[in-house]
PDB file of C-alpha atoms in Angstrom:
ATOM      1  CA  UNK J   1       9.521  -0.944 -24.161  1.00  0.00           C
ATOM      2  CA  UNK J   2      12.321  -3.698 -23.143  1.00  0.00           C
ATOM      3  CA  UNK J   3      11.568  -5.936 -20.463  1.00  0.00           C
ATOM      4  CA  UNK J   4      13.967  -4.107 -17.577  1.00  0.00           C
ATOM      5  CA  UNK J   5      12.104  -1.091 -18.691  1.00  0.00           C
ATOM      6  CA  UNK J   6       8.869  -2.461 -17.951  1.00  0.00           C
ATOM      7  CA  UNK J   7      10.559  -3.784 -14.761  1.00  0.00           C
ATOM      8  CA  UNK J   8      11.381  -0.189 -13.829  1.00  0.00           C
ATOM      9  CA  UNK J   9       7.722   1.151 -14.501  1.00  0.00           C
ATOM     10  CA  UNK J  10       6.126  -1.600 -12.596  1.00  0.00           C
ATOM     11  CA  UNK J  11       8.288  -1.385  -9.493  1.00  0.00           C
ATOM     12  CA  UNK J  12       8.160   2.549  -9.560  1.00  0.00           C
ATOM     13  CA  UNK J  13       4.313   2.041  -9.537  1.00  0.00           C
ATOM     14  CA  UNK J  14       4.499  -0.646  -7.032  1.00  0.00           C
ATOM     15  CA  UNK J  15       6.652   1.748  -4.597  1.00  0.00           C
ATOM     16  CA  UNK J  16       4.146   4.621  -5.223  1.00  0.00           C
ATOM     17  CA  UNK J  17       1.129   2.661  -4.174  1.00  0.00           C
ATOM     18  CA  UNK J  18       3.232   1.424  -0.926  1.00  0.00           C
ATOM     19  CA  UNK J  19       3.805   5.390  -0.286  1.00  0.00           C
ATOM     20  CA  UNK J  20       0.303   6.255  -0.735  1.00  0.00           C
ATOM     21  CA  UNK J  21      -1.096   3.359   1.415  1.00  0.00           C
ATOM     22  CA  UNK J  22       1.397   4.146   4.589  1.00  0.00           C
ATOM     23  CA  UNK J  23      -0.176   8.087   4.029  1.00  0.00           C
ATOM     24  CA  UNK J  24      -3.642   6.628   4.454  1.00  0.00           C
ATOM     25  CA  UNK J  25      -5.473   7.244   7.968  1.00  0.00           C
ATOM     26  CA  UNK J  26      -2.514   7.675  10.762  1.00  0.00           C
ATOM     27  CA  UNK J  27      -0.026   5.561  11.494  1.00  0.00           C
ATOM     28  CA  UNK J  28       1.921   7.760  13.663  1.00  0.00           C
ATOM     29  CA  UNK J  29      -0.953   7.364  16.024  1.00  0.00           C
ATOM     30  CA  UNK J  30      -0.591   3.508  15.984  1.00  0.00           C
ATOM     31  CA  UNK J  31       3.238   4.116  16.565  1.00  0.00           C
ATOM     32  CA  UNK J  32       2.528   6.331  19.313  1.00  0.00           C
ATOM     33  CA  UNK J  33      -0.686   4.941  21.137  1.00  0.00           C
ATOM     34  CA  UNK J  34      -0.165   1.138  20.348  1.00  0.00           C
ATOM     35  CA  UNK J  35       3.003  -0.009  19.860  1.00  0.00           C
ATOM     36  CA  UNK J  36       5.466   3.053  21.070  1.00  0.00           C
ATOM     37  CA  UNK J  37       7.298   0.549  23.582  1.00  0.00           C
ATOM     38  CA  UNK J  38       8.532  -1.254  20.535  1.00  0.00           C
ATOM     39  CA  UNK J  39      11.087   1.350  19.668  1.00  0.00           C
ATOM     40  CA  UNK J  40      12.985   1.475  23.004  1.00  0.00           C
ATOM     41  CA  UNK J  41      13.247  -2.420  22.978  1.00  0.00           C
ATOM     42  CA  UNK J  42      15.168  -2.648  19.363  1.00  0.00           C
ATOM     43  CA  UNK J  43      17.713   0.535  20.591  1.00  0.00           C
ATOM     44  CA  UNK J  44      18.333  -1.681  23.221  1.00  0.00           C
ATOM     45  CA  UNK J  45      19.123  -4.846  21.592  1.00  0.00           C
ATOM     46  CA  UNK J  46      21.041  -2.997  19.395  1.00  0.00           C
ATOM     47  CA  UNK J  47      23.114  -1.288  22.631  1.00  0.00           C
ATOM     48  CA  UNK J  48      23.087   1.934  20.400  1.00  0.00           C
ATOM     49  CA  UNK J  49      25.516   4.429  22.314  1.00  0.00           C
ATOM     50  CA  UNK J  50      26.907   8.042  22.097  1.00  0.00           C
ATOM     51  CA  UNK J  51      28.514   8.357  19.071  1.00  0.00           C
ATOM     52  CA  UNK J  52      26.841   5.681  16.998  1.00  0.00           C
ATOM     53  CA  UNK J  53      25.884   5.879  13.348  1.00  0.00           C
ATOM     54  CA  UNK J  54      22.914   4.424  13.069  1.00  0.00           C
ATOM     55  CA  UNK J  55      20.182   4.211   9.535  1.00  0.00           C
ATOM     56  CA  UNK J  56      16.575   3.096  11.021  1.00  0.00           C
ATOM     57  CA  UNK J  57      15.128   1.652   7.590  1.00  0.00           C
ATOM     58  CA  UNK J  58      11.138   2.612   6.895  1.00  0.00           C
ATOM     59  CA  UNK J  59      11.204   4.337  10.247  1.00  0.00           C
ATOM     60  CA  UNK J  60       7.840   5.403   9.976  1.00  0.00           C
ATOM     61  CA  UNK J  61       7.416   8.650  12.505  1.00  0.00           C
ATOM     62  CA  UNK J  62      10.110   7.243  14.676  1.00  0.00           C
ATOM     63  CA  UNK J  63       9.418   4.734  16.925  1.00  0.00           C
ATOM     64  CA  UNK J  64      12.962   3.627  16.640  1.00  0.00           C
ATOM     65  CA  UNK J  65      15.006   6.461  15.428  1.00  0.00           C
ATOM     66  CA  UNK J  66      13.554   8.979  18.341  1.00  0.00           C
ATOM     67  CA  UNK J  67      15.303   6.831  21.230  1.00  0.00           C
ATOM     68  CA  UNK J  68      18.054   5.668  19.197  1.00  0.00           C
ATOM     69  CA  UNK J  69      18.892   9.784  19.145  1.00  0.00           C
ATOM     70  CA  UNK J  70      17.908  10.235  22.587  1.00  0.00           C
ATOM     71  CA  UNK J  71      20.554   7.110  23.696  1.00  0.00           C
ATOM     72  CA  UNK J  72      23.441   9.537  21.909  1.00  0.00           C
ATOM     73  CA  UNK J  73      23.221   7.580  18.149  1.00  0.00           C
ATOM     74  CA  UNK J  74      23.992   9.820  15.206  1.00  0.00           C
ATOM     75  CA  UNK J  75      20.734   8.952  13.709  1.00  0.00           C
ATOM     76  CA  UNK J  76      19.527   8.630  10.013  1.00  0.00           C
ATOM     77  CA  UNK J  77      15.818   7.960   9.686  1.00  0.00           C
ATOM     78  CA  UNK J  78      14.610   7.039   6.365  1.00  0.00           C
ATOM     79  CA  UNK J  79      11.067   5.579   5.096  1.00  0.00           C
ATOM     80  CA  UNK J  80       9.437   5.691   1.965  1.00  0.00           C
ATOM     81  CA  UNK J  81       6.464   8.018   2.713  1.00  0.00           C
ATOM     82  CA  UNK J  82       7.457  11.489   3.352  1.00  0.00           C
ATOM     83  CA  UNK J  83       4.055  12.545   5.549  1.00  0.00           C
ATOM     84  CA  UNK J  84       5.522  10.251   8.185  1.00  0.00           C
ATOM     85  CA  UNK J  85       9.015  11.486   8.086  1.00  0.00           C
ATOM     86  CA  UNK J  86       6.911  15.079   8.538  1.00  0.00           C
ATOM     87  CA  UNK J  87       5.553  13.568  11.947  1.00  0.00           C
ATOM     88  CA  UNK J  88       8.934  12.170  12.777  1.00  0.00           C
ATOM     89  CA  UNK J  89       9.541  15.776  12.611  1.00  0.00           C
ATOM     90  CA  UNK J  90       7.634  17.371  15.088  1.00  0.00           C
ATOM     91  CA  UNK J  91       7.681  14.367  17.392  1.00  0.00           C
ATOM     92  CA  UNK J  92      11.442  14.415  17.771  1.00  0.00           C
ATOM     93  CA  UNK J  93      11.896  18.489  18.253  1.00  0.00           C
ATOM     94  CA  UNK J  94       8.796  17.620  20.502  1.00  0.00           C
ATOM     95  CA  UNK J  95      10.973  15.293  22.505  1.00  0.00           C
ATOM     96  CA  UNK J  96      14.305  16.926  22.482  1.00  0.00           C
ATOM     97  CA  UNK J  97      15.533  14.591  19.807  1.00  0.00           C
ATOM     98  CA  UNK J  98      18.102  16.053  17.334  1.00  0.00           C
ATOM     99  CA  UNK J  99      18.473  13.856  13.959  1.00  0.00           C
ATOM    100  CA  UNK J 100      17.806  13.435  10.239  1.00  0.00           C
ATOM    101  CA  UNK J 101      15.130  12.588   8.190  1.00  0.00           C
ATOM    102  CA  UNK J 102      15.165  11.128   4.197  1.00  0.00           C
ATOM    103  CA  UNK J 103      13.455  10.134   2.295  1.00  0.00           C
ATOM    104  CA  UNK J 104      14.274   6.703   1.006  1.00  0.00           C
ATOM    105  CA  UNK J 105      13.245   3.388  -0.511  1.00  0.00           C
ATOM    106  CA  UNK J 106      14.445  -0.014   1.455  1.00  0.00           C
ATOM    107  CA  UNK J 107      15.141  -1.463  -1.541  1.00  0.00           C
ATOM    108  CA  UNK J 108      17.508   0.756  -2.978  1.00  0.00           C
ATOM    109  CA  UNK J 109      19.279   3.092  -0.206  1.00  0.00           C
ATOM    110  CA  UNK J 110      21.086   6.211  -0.829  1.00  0.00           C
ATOM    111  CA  UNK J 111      24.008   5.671   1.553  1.00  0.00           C
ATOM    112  CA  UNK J 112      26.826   4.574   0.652  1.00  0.00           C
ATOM    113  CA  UNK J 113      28.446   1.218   1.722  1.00  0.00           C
ATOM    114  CA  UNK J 114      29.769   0.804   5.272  1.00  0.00           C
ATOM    115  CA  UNK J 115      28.165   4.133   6.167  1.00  0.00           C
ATOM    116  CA  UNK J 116      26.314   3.054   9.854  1.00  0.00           C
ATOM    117  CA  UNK J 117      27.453   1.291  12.602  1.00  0.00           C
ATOM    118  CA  UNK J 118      23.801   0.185  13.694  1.00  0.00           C
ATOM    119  CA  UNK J 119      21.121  -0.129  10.602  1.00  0.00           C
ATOM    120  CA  UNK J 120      17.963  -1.247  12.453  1.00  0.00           C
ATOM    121  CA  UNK J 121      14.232  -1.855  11.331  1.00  0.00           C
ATOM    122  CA  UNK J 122      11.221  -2.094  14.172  1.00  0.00           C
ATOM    123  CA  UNK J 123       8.108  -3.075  11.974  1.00  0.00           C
ATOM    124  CA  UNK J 124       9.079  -1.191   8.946  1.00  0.00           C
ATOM    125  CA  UNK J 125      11.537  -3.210   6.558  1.00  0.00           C
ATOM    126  CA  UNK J 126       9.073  -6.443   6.830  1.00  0.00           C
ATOM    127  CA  UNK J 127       6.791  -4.417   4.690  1.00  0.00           C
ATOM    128  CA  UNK J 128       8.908  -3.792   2.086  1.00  0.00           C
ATOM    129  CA  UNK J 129       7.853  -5.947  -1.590  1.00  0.00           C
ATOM    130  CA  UNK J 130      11.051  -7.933  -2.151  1.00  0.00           C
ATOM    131  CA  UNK J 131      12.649  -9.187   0.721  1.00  0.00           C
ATOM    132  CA  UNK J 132      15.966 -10.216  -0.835  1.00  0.00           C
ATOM    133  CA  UNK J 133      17.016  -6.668  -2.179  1.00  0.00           C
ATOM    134  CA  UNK J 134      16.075  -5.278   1.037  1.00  0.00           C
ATOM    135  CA  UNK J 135      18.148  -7.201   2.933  1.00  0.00           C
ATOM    136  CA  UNK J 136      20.417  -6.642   0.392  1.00  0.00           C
ATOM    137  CA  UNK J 137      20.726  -3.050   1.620  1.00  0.00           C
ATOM    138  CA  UNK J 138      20.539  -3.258   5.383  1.00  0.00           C
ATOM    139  CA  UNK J 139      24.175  -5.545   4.806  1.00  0.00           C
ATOM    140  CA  UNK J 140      25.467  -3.222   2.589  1.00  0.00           C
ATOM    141  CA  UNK J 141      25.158   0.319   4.096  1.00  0.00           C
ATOM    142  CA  UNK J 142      26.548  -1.871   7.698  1.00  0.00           C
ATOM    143  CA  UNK J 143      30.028  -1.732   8.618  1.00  0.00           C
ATOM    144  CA  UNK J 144      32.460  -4.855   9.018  1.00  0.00           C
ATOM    145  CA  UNK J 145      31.442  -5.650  12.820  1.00  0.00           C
ATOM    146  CA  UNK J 146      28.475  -3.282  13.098  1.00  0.00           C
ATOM    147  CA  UNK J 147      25.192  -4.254  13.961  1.00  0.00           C
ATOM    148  CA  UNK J 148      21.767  -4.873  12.494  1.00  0.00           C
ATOM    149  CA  UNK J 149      19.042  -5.152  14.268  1.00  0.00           C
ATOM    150  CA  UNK J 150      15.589  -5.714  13.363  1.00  0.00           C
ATOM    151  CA  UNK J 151      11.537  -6.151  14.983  1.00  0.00           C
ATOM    152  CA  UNK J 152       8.900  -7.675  13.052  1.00  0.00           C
ATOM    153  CA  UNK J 153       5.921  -9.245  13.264  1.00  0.00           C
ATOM    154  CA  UNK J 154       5.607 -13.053  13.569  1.00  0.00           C
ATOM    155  CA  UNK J 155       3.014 -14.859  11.272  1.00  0.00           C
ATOM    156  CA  UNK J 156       1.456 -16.732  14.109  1.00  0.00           C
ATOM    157  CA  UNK J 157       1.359 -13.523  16.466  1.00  0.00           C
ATOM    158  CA  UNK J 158      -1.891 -11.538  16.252  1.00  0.00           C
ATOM    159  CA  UNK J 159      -0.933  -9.137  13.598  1.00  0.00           C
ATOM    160  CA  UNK J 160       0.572 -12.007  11.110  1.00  0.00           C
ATOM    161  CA  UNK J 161      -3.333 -13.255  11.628  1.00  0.00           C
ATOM    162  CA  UNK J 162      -4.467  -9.942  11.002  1.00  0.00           C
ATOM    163  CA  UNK J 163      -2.803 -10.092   7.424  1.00  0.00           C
ATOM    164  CA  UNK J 164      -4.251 -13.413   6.929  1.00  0.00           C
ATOM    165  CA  UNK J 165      -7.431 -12.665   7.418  1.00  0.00           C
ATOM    166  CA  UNK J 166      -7.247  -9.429   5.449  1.00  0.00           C
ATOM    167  CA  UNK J 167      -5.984 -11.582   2.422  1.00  0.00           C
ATOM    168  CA  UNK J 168      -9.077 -12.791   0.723  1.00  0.00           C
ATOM    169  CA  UNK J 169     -10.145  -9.393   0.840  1.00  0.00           C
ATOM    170  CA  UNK J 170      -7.266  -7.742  -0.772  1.00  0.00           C
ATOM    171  CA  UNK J 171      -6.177  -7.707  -4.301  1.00  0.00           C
ATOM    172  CA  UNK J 172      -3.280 -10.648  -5.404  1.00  0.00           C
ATOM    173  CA  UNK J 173       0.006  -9.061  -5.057  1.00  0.00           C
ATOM    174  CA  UNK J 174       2.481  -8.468  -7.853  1.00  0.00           C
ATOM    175  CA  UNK J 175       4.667 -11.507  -8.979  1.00  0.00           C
ATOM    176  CA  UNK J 176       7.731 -11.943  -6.762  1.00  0.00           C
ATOM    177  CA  UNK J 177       6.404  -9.900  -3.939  1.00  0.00           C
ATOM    178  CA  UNK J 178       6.427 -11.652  -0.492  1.00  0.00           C
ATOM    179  CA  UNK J 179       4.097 -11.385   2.878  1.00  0.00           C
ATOM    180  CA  UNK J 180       5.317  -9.359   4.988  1.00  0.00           C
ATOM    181  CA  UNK J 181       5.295 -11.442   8.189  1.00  0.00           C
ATOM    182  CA  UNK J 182       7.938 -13.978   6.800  1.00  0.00           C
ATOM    183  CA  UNK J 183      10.484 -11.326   8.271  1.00  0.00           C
ATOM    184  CA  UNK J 184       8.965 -12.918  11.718  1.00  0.00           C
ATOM    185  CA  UNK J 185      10.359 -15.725  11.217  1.00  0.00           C
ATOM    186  CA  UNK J 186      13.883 -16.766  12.184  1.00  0.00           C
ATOM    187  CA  UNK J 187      14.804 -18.802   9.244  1.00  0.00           C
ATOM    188  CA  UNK J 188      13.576 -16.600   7.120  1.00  0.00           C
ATOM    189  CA  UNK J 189      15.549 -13.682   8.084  1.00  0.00           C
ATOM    190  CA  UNK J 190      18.585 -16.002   8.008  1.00  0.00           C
ATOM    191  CA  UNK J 191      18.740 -17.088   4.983  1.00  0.00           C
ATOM    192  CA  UNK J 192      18.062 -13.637   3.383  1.00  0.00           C
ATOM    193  CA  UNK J 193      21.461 -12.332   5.290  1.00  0.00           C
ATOM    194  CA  UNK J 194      23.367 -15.710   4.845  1.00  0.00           C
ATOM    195  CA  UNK J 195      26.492 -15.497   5.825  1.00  0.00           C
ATOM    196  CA  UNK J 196      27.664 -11.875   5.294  1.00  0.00           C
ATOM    197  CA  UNK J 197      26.307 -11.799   9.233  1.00  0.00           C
ATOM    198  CA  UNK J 198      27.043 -13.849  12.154  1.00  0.00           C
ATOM    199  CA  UNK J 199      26.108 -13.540  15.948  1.00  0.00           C
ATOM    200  CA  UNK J 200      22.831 -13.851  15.330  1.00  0.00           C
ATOM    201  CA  UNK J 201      20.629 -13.801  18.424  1.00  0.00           C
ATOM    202  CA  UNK J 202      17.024 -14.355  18.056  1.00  0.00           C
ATOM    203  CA  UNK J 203      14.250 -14.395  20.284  1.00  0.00           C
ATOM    204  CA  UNK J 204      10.200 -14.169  20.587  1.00  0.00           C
ATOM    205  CA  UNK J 205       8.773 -11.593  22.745  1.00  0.00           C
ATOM    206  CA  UNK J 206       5.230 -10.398  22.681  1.00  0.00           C
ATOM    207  CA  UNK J 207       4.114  -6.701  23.392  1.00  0.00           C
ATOM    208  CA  UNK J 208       0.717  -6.093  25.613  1.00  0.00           C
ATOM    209  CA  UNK J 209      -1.731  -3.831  23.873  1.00  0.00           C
ATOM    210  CA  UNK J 210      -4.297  -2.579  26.074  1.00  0.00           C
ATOM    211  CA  UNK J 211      -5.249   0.528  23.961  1.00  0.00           C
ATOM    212  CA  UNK J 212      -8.734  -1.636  22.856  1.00  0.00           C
ATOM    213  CA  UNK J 213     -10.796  -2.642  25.633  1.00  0.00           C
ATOM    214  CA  UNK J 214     -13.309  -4.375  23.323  1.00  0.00           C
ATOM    215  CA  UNK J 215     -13.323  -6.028  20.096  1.00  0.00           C
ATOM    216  CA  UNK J 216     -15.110  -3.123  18.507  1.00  0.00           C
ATOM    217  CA  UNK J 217     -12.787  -0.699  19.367  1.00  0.00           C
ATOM    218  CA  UNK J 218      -9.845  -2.107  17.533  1.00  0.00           C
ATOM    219  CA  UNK J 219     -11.629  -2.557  14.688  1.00  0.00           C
ATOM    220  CA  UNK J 220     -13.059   1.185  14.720  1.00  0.00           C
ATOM    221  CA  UNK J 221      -9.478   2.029  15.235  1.00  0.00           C
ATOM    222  CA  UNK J 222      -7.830   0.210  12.455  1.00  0.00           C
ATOM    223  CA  UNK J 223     -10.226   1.240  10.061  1.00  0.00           C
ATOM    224  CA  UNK J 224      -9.287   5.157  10.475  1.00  0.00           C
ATOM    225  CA  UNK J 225      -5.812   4.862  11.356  1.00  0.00           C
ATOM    226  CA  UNK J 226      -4.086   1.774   9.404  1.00  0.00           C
ATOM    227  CA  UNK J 227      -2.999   2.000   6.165  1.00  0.00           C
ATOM    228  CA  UNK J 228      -2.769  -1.820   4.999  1.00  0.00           C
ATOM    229  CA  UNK J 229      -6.644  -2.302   6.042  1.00  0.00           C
ATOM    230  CA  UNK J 230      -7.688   1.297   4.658  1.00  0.00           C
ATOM    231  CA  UNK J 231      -6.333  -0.100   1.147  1.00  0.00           C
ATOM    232  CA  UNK J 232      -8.403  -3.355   2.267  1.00  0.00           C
ATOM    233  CA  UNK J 233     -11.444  -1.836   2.568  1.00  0.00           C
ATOM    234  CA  UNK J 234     -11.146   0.831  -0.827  1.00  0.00           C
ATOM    235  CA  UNK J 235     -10.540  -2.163  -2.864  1.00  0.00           C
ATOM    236  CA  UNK J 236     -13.329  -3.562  -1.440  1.00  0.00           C
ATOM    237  CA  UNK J 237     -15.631  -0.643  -2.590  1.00  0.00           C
ATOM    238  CA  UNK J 238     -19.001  -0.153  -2.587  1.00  0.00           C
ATOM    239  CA  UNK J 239     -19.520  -4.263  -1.537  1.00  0.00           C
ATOM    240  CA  UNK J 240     -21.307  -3.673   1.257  1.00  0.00           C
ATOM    241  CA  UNK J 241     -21.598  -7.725   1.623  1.00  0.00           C
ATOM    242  CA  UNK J 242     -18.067  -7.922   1.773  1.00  0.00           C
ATOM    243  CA  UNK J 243     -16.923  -5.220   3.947  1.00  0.00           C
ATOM    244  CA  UNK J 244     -19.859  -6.360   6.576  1.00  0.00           C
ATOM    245  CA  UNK J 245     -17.973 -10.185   6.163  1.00  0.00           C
ATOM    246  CA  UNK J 246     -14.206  -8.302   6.436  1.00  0.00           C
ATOM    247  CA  UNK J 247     -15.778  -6.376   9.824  1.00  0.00           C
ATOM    248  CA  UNK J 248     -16.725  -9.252  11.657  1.00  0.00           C
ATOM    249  CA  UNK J 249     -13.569 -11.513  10.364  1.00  0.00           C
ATOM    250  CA  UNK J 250     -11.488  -9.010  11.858  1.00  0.00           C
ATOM    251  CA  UNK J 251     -14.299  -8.275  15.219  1.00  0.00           C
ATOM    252  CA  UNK J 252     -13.575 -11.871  15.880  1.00  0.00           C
ATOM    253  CA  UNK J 253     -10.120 -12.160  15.156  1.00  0.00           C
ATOM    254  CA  UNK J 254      -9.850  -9.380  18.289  1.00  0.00           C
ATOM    255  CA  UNK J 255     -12.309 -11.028  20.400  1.00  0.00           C
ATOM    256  CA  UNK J 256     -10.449 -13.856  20.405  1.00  0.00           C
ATOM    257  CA  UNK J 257      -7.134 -12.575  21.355  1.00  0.00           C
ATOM    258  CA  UNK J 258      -8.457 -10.196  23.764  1.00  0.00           C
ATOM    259  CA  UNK J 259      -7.425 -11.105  27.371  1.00  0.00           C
ATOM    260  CA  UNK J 260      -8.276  -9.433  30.368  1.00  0.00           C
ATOM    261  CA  UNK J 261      -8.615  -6.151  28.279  1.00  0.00           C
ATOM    262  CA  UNK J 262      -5.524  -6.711  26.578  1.00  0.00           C
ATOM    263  CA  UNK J 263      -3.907  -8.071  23.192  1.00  0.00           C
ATOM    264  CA  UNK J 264      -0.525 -10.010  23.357  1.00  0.00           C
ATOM    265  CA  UNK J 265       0.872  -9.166  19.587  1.00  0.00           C
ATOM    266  CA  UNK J 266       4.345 -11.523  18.988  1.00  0.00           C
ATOM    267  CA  UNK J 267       7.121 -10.068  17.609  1.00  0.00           C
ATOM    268  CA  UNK J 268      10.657 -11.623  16.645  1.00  0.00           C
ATOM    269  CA  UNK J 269      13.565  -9.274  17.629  1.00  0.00           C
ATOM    270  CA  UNK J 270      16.812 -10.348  16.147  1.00  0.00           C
ATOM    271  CA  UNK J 271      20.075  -8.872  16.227  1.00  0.00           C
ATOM    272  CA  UNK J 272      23.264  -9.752  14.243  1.00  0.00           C
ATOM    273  CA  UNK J 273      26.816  -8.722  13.594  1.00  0.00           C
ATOM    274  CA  UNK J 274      28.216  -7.961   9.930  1.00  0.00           C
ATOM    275  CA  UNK J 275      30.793  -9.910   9.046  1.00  0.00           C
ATOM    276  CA  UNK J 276      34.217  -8.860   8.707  1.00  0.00           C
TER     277      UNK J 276
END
């Protein structure tokens, strides 16, 4: 087997074991009883209006593309994992939201170029393996002067600490593949688009989470319903030692940001126009 062929076969297995771990537990309960008011803030920034084509890349259940239809966009949701896209489903006819749903990898998009006039992420492209190519593909399927707009976790906010702790747990990723929370941060995000974007406005903003009133409770809730620390704890096994040591990292990682019965988790939000 060549070398690009063996390229091929390890990134189709890569992608495959994304897809599986975003089916594990229930996300769409996270979107929905954590961090729904995320959504609304990114259609904002990106002043989505009647009329607009817009591409919400790995939009999950659709925290993002939901409002984005219900502000008038002429929305395109697409994520890797179709059992989300299935809950996007039902959410949306739940809401009165008419749009589409596709399946799709962030790293190689089946739109062609200059197809949206808004292509907007909220939590979802930071998670894909190789930053560059993904950004890649939210430039290319935007139109001269159309906007991208994208939410993602900082490193230093509570879940970028959350990933860090999970890390000497988890297995080493595959060459080339970069953390996730380096889409939280502003130079980061500007050097992958260069300068095929400019009028880039960034800012930090934090969202209150008040879903956990103890320490315990997050943790109880993460476990059944998260997908990244799911695959954590599986590839952890039957280590009892370890999982007990992963519990309390992550116990204490909560008790400490835990304020008045509440969690502030940072987020960078930053919006940009495609260059001409």
């Amino acid at each position: 087997m060549t070398e690009s062929a063996d390229t091929r076969e390890a990134d189709l297995a890569l992608k495959a074991k994304h897809r599986a771990m975003w089916a594990l537990g229930d996300y769409p309960a996270v979107a929905t009883r954590v961090v729904a008011g995320l959504g609304p803030v990114l259609v904002d920034a990106c002043a989505v209006k009647e009329g607009d084509r817009v591409l919400d890349v790995a939009a999950g259940s659709g925290n993002a593309a939901i409002p984005a239809a219900l502000a008038g966009g002429d929305v395109v949701a697409s994520d890797l994992t179709p059992e989300l896209l299935a809950v996007g489903r039902g959410e949306a006819e739940a809401r009165g939201a008419v749009l589409s749903w596709q399946e799709a990898d962030a790293e190689a998009l089946p739109f062609e170029d200059a197809a949206f006039d808004t292509v907007m992420s909220c939590v979802g492209v930071m998670f894909a393996p190789h930053h560059r190519a993904a950004a890649d593909e939210l430039v290319r399927v935007c139109r001269a002067g159309g906007t991208i707009g994208l939410l993602s976790w900082t490193p230093e906010g509570f879940i970028g600490r959350m990933f860090a702790t999970l890390k000497p747990y988890a297995p080493p990723p595959p060459p080339g593949v970069q953390p996730p929370p380096l889409w939280g941060k502003e130079e980061h995000v500007r050097a992958l688009l260069g300068d095929r974007v400019t009028d880039v406005v960034s800012r930090r903003q934090s969202i209150r989470v008040d879903a956990f009133s103890a320490p315990g409770d997050f943790l109880e809730f993460f476990k059944a319903a998260y997908g990244p620390i799911i695959a954590v704890y599986r590839y952890i096994g039957d280590d009892t030692e370890r999982a007990a040591a992963l519990d309390t990292a992550l116990t204490d990682l909560a008790a400490g940001a835990l304020r008045d019965g509440a969690i502030d988790w940072e987020y960078l939000l930053l919006t940009a126009r495609r260059s001409d």
